[in-house]
Coordinates of C-alpha atoms and ligand atoms in Angstrom, one line a residue:
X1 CA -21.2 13.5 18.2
X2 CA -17.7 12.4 18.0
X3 CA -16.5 9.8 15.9
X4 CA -14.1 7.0 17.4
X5 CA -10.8 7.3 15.8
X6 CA -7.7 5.9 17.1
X7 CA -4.5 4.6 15.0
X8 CA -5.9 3.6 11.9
X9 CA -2.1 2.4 10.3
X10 CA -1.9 0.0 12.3
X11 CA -4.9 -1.8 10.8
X12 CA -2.9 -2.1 8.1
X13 CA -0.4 -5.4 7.6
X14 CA 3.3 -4.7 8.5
X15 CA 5.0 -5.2 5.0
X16 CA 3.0 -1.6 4.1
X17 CA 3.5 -0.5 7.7
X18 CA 7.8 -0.4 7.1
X19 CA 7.2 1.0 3.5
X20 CA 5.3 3.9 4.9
X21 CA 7.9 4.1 8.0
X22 CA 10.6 4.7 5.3
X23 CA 10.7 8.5 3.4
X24 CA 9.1 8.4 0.6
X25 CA 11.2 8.5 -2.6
X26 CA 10.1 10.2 -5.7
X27 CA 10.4 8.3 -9.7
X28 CA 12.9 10.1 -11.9
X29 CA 14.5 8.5 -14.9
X30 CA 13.6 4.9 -13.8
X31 CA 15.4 5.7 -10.4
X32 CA 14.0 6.3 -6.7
X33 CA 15.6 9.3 -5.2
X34 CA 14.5 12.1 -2.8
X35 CA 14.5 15.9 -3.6
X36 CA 17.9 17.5 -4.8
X37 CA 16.8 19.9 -1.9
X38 CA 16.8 17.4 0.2
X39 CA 13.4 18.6 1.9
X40 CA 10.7 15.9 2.8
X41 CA 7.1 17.0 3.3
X42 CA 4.7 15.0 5.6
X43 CA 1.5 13.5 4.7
X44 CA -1.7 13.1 7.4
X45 CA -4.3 10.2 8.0
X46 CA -7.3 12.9 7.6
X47 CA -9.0 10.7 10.2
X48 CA -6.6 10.5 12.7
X49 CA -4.7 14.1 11.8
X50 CA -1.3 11.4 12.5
X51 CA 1.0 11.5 10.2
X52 CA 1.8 8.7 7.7
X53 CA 5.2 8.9 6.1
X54 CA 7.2 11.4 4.9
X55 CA 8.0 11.9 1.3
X56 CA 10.3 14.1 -1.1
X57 CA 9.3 17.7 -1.5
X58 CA 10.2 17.9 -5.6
X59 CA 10.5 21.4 -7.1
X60 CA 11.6 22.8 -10.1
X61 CA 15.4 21.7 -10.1
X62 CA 13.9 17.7 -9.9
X63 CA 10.7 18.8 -12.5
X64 CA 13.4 20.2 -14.6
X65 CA 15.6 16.7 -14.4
X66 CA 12.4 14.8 -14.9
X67 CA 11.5 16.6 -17.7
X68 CA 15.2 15.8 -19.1
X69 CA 14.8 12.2 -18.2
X70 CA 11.3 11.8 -20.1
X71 CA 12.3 14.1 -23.1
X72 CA 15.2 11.5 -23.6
X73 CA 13.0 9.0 -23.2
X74 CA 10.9 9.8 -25.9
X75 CA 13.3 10.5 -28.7
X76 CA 16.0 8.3 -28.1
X77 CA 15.1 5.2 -25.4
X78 CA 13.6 2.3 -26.6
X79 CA 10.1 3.2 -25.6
X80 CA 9.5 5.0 -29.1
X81 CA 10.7 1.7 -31.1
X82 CA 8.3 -0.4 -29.1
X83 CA 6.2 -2.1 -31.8
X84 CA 2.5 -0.9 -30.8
X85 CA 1.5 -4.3 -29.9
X86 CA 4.5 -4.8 -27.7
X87 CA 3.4 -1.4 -25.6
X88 CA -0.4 -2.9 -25.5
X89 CA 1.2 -5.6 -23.9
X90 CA 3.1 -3.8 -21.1
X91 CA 0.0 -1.0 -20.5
X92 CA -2.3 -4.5 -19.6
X93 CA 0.0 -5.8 -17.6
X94 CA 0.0 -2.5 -15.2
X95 CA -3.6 -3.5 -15.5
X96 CA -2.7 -6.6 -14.0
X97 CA -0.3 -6.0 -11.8
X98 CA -2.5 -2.8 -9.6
X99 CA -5.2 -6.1 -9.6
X100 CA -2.6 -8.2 -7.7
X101 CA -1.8 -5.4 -5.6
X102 CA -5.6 -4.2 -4.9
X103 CA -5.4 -4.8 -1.2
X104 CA -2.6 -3.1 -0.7
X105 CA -3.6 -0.2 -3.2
X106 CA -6.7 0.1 -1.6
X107 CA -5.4 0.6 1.9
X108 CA -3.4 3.5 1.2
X109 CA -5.8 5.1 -0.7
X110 CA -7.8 4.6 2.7
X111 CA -5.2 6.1 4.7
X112 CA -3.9 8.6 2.3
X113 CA -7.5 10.2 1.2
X114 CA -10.1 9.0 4.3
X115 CA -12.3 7.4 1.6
X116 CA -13.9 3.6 2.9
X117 CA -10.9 0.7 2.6
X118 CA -14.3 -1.2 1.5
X119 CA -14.8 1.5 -1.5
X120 CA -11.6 1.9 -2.4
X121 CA -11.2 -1.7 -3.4
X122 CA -14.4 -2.1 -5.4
X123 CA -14.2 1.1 -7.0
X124 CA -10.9 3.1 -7.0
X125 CA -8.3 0.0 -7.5
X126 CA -10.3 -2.0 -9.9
X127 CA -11.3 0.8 -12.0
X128 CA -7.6 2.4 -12.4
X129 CA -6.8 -1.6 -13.4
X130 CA -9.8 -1.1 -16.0
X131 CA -8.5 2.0 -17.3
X132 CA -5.1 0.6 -18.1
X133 CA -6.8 -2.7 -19.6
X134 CA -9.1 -0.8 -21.8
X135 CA -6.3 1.9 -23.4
X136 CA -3.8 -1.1 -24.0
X137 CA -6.3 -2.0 -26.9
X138 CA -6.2 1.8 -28.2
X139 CA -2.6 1.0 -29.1
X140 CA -2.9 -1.4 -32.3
X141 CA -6.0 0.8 -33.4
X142 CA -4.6 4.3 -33.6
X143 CA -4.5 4.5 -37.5
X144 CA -4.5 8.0 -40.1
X145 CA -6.3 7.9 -43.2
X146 CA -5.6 8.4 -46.9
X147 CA -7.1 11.7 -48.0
X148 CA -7.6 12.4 -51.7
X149 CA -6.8 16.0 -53.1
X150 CA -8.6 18.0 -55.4
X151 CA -6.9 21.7 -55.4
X152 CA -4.0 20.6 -57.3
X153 CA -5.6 17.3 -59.5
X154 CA -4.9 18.8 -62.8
X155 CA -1.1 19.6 -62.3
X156 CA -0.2 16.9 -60.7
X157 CA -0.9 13.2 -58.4
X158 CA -0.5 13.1 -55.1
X159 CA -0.3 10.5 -52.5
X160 CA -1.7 12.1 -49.2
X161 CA -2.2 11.0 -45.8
X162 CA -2.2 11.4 -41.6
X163 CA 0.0 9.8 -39.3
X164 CA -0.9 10.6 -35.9
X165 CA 2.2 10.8 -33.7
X166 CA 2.3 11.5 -29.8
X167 CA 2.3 14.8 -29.0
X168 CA 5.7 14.4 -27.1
X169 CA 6.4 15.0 -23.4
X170 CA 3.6 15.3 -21.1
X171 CA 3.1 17.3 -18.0
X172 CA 0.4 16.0 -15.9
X173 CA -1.1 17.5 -12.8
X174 CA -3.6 15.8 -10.5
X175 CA -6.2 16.3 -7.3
X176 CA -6.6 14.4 -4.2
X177 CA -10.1 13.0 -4.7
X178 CA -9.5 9.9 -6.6
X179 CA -5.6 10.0 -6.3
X180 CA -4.9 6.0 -7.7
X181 CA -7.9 6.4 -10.4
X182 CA -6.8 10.1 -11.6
X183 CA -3.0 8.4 -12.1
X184 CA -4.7 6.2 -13.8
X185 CA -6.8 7.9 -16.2
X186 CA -4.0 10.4 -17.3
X187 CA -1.9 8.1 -17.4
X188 CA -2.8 5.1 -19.7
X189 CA -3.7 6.9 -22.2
X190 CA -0.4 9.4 -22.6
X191 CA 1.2 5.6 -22.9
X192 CA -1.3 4.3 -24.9
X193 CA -0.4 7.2 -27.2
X194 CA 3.5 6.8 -26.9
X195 CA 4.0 9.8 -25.2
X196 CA 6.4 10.2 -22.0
X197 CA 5.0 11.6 -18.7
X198 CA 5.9 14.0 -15.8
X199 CA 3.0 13.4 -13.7
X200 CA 2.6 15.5 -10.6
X201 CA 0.9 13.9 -7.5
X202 CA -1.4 16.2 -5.0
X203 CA 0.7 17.4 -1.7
X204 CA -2.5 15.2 0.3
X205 CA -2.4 12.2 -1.6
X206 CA 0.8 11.2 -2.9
X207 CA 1.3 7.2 -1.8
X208 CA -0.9 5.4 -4.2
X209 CA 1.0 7.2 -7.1
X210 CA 4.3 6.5 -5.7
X211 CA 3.1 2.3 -5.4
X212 CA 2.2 2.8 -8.9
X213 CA 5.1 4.0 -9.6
X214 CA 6.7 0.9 -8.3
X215 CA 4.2 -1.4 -10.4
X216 CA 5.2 0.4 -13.4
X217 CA 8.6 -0.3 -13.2
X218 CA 7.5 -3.9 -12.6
X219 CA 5.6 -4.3 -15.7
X220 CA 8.7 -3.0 -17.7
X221 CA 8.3 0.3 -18.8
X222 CA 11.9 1.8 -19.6
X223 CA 13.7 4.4 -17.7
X224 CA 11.7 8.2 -18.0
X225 CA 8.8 7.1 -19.6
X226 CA 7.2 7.6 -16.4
X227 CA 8.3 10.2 -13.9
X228 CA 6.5 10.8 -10.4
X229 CA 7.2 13.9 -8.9
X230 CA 5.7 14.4 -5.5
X231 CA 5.5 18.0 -3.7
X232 CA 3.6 21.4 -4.2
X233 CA 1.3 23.0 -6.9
X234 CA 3.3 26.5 -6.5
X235 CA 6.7 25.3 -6.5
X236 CA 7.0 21.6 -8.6
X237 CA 3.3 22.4 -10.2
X238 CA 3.9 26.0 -11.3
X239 CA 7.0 24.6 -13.0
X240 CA 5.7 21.7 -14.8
X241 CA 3.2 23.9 -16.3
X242 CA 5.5 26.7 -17.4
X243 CA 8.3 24.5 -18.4
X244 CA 9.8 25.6 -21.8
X245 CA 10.4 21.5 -22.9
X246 CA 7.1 20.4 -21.8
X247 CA 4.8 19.7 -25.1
X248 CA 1.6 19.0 -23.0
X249 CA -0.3 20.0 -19.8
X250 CA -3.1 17.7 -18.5
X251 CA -4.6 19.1 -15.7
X252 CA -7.7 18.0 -13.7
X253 CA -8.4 19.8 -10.5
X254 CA -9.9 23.2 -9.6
X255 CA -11.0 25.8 -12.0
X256 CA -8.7 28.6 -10.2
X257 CA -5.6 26.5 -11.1
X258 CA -6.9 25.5 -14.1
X259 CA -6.8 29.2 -15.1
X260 CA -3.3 29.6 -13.8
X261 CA -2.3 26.9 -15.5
X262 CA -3.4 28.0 -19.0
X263 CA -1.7 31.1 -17.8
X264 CA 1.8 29.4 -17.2
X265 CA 1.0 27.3 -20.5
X266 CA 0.2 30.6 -22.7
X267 CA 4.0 31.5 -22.9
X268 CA 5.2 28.5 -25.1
X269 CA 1.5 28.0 -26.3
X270 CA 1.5 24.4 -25.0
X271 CA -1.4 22.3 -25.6
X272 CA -3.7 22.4 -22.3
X273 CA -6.5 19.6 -21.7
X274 CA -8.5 20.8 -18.3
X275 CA -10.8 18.4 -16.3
X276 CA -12.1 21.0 -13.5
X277 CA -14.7 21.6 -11.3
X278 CA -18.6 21.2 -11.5
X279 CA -22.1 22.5 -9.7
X280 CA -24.4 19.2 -11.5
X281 CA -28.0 19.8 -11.4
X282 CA -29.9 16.5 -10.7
X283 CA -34.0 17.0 -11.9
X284 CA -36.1 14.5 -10.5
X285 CA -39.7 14.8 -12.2
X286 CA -42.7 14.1 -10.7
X287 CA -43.5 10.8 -12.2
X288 CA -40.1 9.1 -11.6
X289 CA -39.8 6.3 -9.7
X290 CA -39.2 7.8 -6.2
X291 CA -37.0 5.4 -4.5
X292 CA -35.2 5.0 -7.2
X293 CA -34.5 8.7 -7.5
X294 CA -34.0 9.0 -3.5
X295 CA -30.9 6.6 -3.9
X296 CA -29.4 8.1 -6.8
X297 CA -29.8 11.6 -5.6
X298 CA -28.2 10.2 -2.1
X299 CA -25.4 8.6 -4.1
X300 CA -25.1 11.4 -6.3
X301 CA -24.0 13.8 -3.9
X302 CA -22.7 11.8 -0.8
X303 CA -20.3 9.2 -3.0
X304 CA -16.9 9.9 -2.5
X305 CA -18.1 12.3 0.7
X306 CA -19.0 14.6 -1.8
X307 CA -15.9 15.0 -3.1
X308 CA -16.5 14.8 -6.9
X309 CA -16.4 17.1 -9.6
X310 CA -19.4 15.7 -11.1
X311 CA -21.3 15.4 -7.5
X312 CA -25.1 15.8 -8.2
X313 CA -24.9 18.7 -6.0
X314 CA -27.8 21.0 -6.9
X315 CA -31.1 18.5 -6.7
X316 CA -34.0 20.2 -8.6
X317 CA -37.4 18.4 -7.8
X318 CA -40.8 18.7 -8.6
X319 CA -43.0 20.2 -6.5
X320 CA -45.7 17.9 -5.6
X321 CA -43.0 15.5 -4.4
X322 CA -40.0 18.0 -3.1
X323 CA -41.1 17.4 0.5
X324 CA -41.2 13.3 0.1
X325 CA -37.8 13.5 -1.9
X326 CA -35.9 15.9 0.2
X327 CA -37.0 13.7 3.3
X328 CA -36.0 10.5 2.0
X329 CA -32.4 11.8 1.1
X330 CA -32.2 13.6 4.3
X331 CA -32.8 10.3 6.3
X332 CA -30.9 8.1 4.0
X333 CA -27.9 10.8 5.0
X334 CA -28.5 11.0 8.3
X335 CA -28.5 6.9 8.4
X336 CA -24.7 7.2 7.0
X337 CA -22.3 5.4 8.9
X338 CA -19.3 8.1 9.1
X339 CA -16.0 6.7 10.6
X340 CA -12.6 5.8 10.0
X341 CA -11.7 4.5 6.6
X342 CA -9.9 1.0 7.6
X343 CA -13.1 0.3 9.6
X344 CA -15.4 -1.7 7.6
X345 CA -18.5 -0.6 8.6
X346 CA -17.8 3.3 7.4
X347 CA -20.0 4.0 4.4
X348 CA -18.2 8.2 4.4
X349 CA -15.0 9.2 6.0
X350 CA -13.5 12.6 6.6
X351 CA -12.8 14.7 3.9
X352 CA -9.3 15.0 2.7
X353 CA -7.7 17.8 4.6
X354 CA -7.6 20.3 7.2
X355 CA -8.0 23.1 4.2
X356 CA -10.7 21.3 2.5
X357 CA -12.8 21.0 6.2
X358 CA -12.5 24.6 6.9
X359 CA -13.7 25.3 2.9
X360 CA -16.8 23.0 3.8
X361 CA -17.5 24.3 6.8
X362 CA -17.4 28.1 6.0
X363 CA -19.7 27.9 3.1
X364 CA -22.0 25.6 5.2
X365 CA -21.8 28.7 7.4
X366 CA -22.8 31.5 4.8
X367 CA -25.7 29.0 3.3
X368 CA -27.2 28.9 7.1
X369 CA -26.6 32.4 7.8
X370 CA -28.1 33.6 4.1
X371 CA -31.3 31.7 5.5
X372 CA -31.0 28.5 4.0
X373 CA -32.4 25.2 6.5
X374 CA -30.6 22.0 6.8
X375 CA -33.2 18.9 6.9
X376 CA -30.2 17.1 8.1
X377 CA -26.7 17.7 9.1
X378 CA -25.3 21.6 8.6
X379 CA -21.6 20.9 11.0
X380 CA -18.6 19.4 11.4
X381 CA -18.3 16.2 13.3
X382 CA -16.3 16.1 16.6
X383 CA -12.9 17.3 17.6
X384 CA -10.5 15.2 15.4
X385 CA -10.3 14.5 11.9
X386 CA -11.9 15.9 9.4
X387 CA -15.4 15.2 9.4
X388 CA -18.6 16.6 8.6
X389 CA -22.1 15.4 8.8
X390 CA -23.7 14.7 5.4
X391 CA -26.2 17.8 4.9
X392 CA -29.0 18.5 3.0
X393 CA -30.3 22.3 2.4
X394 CA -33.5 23.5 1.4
X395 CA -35.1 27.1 1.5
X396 CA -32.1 28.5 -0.4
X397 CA -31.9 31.2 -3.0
X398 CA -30.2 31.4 -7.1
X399 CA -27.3 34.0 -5.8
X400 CA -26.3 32.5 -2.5
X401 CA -23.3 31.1 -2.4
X402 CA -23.8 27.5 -1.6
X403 CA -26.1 27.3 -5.0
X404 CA -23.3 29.1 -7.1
X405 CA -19.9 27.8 -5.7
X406 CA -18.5 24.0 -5.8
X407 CA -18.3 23.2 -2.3
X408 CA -16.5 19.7 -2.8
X409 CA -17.9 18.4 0.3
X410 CA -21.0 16.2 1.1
X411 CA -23.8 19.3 1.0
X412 CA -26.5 19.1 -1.4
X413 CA -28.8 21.8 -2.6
X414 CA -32.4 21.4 -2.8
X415 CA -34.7 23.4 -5.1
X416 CA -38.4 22.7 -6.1
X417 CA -40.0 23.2 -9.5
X418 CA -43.4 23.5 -10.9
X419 CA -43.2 22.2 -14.4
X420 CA -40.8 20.5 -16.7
X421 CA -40.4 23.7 -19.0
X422 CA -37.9 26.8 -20.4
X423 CA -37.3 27.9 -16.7
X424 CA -36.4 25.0 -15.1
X425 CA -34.0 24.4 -18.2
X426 CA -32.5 27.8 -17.3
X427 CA -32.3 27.1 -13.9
X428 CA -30.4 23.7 -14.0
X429 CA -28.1 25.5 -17.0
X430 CA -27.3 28.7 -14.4
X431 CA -23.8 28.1 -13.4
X432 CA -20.6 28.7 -15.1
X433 CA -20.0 25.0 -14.7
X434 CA -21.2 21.9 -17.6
X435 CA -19.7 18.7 -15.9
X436 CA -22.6 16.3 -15.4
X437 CA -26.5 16.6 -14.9
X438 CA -28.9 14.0 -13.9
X439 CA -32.8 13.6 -14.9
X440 CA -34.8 11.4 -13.3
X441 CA -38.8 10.2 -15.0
X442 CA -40.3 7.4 -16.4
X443 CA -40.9 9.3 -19.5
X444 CA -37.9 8.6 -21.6
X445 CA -39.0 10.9 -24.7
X446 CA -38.8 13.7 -22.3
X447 CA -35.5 13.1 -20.4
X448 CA -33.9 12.8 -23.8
X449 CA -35.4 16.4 -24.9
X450 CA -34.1 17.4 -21.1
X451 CA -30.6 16.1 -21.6
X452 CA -30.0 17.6 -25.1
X453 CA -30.9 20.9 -23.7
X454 CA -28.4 20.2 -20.3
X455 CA -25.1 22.4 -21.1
X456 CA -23.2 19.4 -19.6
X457 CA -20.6 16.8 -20.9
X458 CA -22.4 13.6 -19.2
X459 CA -26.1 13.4 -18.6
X460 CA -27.2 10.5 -16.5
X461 CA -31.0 9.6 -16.9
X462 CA -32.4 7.1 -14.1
X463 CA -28.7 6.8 -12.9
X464 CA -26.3 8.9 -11.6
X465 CA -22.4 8.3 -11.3
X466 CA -22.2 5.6 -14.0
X467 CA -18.4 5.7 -15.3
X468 CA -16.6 4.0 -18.0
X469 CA -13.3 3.6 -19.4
X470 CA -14.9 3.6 -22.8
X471 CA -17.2 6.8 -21.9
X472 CA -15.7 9.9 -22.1
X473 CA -16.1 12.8 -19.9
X474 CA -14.9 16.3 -19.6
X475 CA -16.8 19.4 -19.3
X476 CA -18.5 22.2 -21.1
X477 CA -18.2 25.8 -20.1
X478 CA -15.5 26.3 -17.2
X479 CA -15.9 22.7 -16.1
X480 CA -12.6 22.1 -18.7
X481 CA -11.5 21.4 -22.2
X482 CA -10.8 18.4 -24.0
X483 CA -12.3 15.0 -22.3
X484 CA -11.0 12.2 -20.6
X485 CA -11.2 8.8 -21.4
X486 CA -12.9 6.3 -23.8
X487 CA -11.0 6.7 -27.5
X488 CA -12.1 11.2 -27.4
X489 CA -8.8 11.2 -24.7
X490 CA -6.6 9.9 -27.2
X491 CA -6.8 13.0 -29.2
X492 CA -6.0 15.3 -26.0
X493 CA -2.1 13.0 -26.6
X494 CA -2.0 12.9 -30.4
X495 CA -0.5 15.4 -33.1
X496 CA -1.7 14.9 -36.7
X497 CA 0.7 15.2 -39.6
X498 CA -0.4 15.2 -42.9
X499 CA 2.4 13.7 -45.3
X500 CA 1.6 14.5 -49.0
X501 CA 4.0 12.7 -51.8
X502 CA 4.7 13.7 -55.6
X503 CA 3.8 10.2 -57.5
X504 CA 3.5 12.1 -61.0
Ligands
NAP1 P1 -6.1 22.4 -6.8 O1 -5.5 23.4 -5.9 O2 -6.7 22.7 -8.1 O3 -5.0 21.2 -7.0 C1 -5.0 20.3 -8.0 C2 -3.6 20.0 -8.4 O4 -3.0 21.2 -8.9 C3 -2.7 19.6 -7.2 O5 -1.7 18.7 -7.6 C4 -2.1 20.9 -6.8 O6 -0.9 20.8 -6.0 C5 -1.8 21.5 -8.2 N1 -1.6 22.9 -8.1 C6 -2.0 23.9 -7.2 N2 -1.6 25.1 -7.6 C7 -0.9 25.0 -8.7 C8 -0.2 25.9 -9.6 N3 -0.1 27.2 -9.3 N4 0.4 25.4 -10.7 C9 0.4 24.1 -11.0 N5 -0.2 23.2 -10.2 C10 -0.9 23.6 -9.1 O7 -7.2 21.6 -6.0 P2 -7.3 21.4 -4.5 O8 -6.7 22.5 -3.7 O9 -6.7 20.1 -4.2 O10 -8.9 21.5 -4.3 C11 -9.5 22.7 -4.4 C12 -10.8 22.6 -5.3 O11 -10.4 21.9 -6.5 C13 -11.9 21.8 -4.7 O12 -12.7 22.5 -3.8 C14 -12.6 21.4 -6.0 O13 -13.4 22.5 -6.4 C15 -11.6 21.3 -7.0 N6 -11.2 19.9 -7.4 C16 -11.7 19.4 -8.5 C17 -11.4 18.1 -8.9 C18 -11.8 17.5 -10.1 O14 -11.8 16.3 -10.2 N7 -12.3 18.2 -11.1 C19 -10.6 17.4 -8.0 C20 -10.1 17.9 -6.8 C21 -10.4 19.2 -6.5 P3 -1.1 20.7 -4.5 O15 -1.6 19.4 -4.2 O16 0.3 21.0 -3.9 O17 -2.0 21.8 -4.1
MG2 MG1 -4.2 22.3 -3.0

């Protein structure tokens, strides 16, 4: 099978055509300028395996200036004197501004990442709008307390209480999967907060940041508060992490940087959030509504081609309907339509990169060769781009390596089960990983005693995928620390002083 791809950019309108034609500048101090090495990097269509544009290869001579840039930003520009309503106000109108630019948005994310134009639009774009929309409101509600004392109540009065103050200057690091929504969500609340931001783009992915970038400068933000640095994880990312004048590090991406990044962190004993990878278990019990639980389960694993940290990517099922199940996902992935991105019939495009396809297809390898069976799919797709055929494996084993490792591509796992009990608990909680579960039943009793017992930060019951701004989400065990989103991110960007006064 080969898949049809020809020039996909020039699907795209002409105004977005010249900006890519043009290198790509990166954001420092409110100002558009390439690398001080003057190196460019290139970034593909993983479709078409053409390249896009070229953009500024930053490293840790323009971290280090960025750094400088939002550091002055934060204690001396006006940012910092912004009443809170007056930031509100510009955070929604970045809200505003990505909605009046969700065409556009959307088709770079399309080009940039592979993922559906039509998905993109409905889901990426509108929910990085949401995200900025929903932490302007955090910024008139972040309030301390007044705390009475008892130690000391005989010798004296006090008058104590918190002030929560923004941790200072953020370094942020990002992935490829979601590259507009991950901006998004690290970034609206670091502003929400009042900190300033160094935020590092993924070498795939780095246009829909660099638009944003524009947009933010649009909506008013002042000079540094904001800085986009675009280029590598071991040269510009290694040096955001370990630089000596960052206060923060917010990273979301794989568990092996994750750790190097704590590593590079330890030295000045930086704060560290960590939104990493995932291995979700998704139990579907025998009296669940079936085609309900078909979908989800497709859905679960496929969205995003599989790309997602909390992908329901080990399916555990019940045995007396594990055959009917695993056949229904198996045909509903085998009904995909995989193409180009800008087409609008594609429901899954490639995956993001040449790396990331050769990941995918090596461990589909091992799982084959270990003895596991693919109902559907088990290869790549075709000669160009970066495709593979949405697979389904059953007849594997606890220790092989497609059940332990995240494979980030569209492959699920299939196990049966005989009853709802301690061992299929164990089962579903045997992974270093604690991102997401599903459970799927009629019996709600039950799928709540299920969930509390999941070692995962998000349990889904009769639903899989189901995001919010206002939900938060992070993982337990080596899926992360801290969690993103709703008013729990807040903390990952606050510092709490207590201030205690002598009224005696
Ligand atoms: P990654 O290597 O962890 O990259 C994530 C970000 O970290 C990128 O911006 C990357 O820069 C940067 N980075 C890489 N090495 C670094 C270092 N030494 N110091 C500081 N920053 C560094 O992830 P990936 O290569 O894109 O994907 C690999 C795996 O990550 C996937 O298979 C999946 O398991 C996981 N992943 C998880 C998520 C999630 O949402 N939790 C998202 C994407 C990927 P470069 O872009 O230059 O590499
Ligand atoms: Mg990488």
């Amino acid at each position: 099978m080969n898949i049809a791809v020809s020039s996909t950019i020039d699907r795209v309108p002409a105004a977005l055509r010249g900006w890519l034609a043009k290198p790509r500048p990166m954001l420092i101090n409110g100002k558009w300028v390439m690398a001080k090495s003057g190196k460019t990097f290139d970034v593909h269509d993983p479709a078409t395996e053409m390249k896009l544009a070229s953009v500024a290869e930053g490293d840790a001579a323009d971290i280090d200036e960025a750094v400088r840039a939002a550091r002055r930003a934060l204690e001396e520009g006006p940012w910092s004197r912004l009443s809170p309503a007056a930031r509100g106000r510009m955070i929604h109108r970045i809200g505003d501004l990505i909605l009046a630019n969700l065409d556009e948005l959307a088709q770079l994310e399309s080009l940039d990442n592979g993922k559906p134009f039509s998905v993109a639009r409905v889901a990426d774009v509108p929910l990085s709008a949401d995200m900025f929309h929903y932490m302007s409101g955090w910024c008139t509600k972040i309030e301390g307390k007044h705390i009475p004392l008892s130690a000391l109540a005989a010798g004296g009065q006090y008058l104590s209480f918190t002030r929560p103050e923004p941790i200072g200057v953020v370094g942020q690091i990002i992935p490829w999967n979601f590259p507009l929504l991950m901006a998004a969500w690290k970034l609206a609340p670091a502003l929400a907060t009042g900190c300033t931001v160094v935020l590092k783009v993924a070498e795939e992915t780095p246009l829909s940041a660099l638009r944003l970038g524009e947009i933010l400068m649009e909506a008013g933000l002042p000079d540094g508060v904001v800085n986009i640095v675009t280029g590598f994880g071991e040269t510009a990312g290694a040096a955001l992490a370990a630089h000596p004048d960052v206060d923060k590090v917010a990273f979301t991406g794989s568990t092996e940087v994750g750790r190097l990044i704590v590593q590079a962190a330890s030295r000045d004993l930086k704060k560290v959030s960590l939104e990493l990878g995932g291995k979700s278990p998704n139990i579907i019990l025998g009296d669940a509504d079936v085609d309900a639980a078909i979908a989800g389960a497709t859905a679960g694993i496929f969205f995003n081609h599989g790309q997602c940290c909390n992908a329901g990517s080990r399916l555990f099922v019940q045995e007396k309907i594990f055959d009917k199940v695993t056949a229904g996902i198996a045909a509903n992935a085998a009904r995909i339509k995989i193409g180009v991105g800008m087409d609008p019939e594609t429901e899954m495009g490639p995956l993001v990169s040449e790396v990331q396809h050769g990941r995918v297809k090596g461990i589909l390898k091992s799982g084959l060769e270990e003895g596991a069976r693919a109902l559907t799919g088990g290869s790549a797709i075709g000669n160009r781009g970066y495709f593979v055929q949405p697979t389904v494996l059953v007849d594997t084993k606890p220790n092989m390596k497609v059940v332990r490792e995240e494979i980030f591509g569209p492959v699920l796992v299939a196990t049966p089960f005989k009853d709802a009990d301690d061992k299929l608990i164990a089962a579903a909680n045997d992974t270093i990983y604690g991102l997401a579960a599903g459970v799927w039943t009629k019996d709600i009793a039950k799928a709540n005693q299920i969930a509390n017992r999941l070692k995962a930060g998000t349990v889904w019951i009769n639903c899989y995928h189901v995001f919010d701004s206002a939900l938060p989400f992070g993982g337990y065990k080596q899926s992360g620390w801290g969690r993103e989103m709703g008013q729990a991110v807040l903390s990952n960007y606050l510092e709490t002083k207590a201030i205690t006064t002598n009224i005696s």
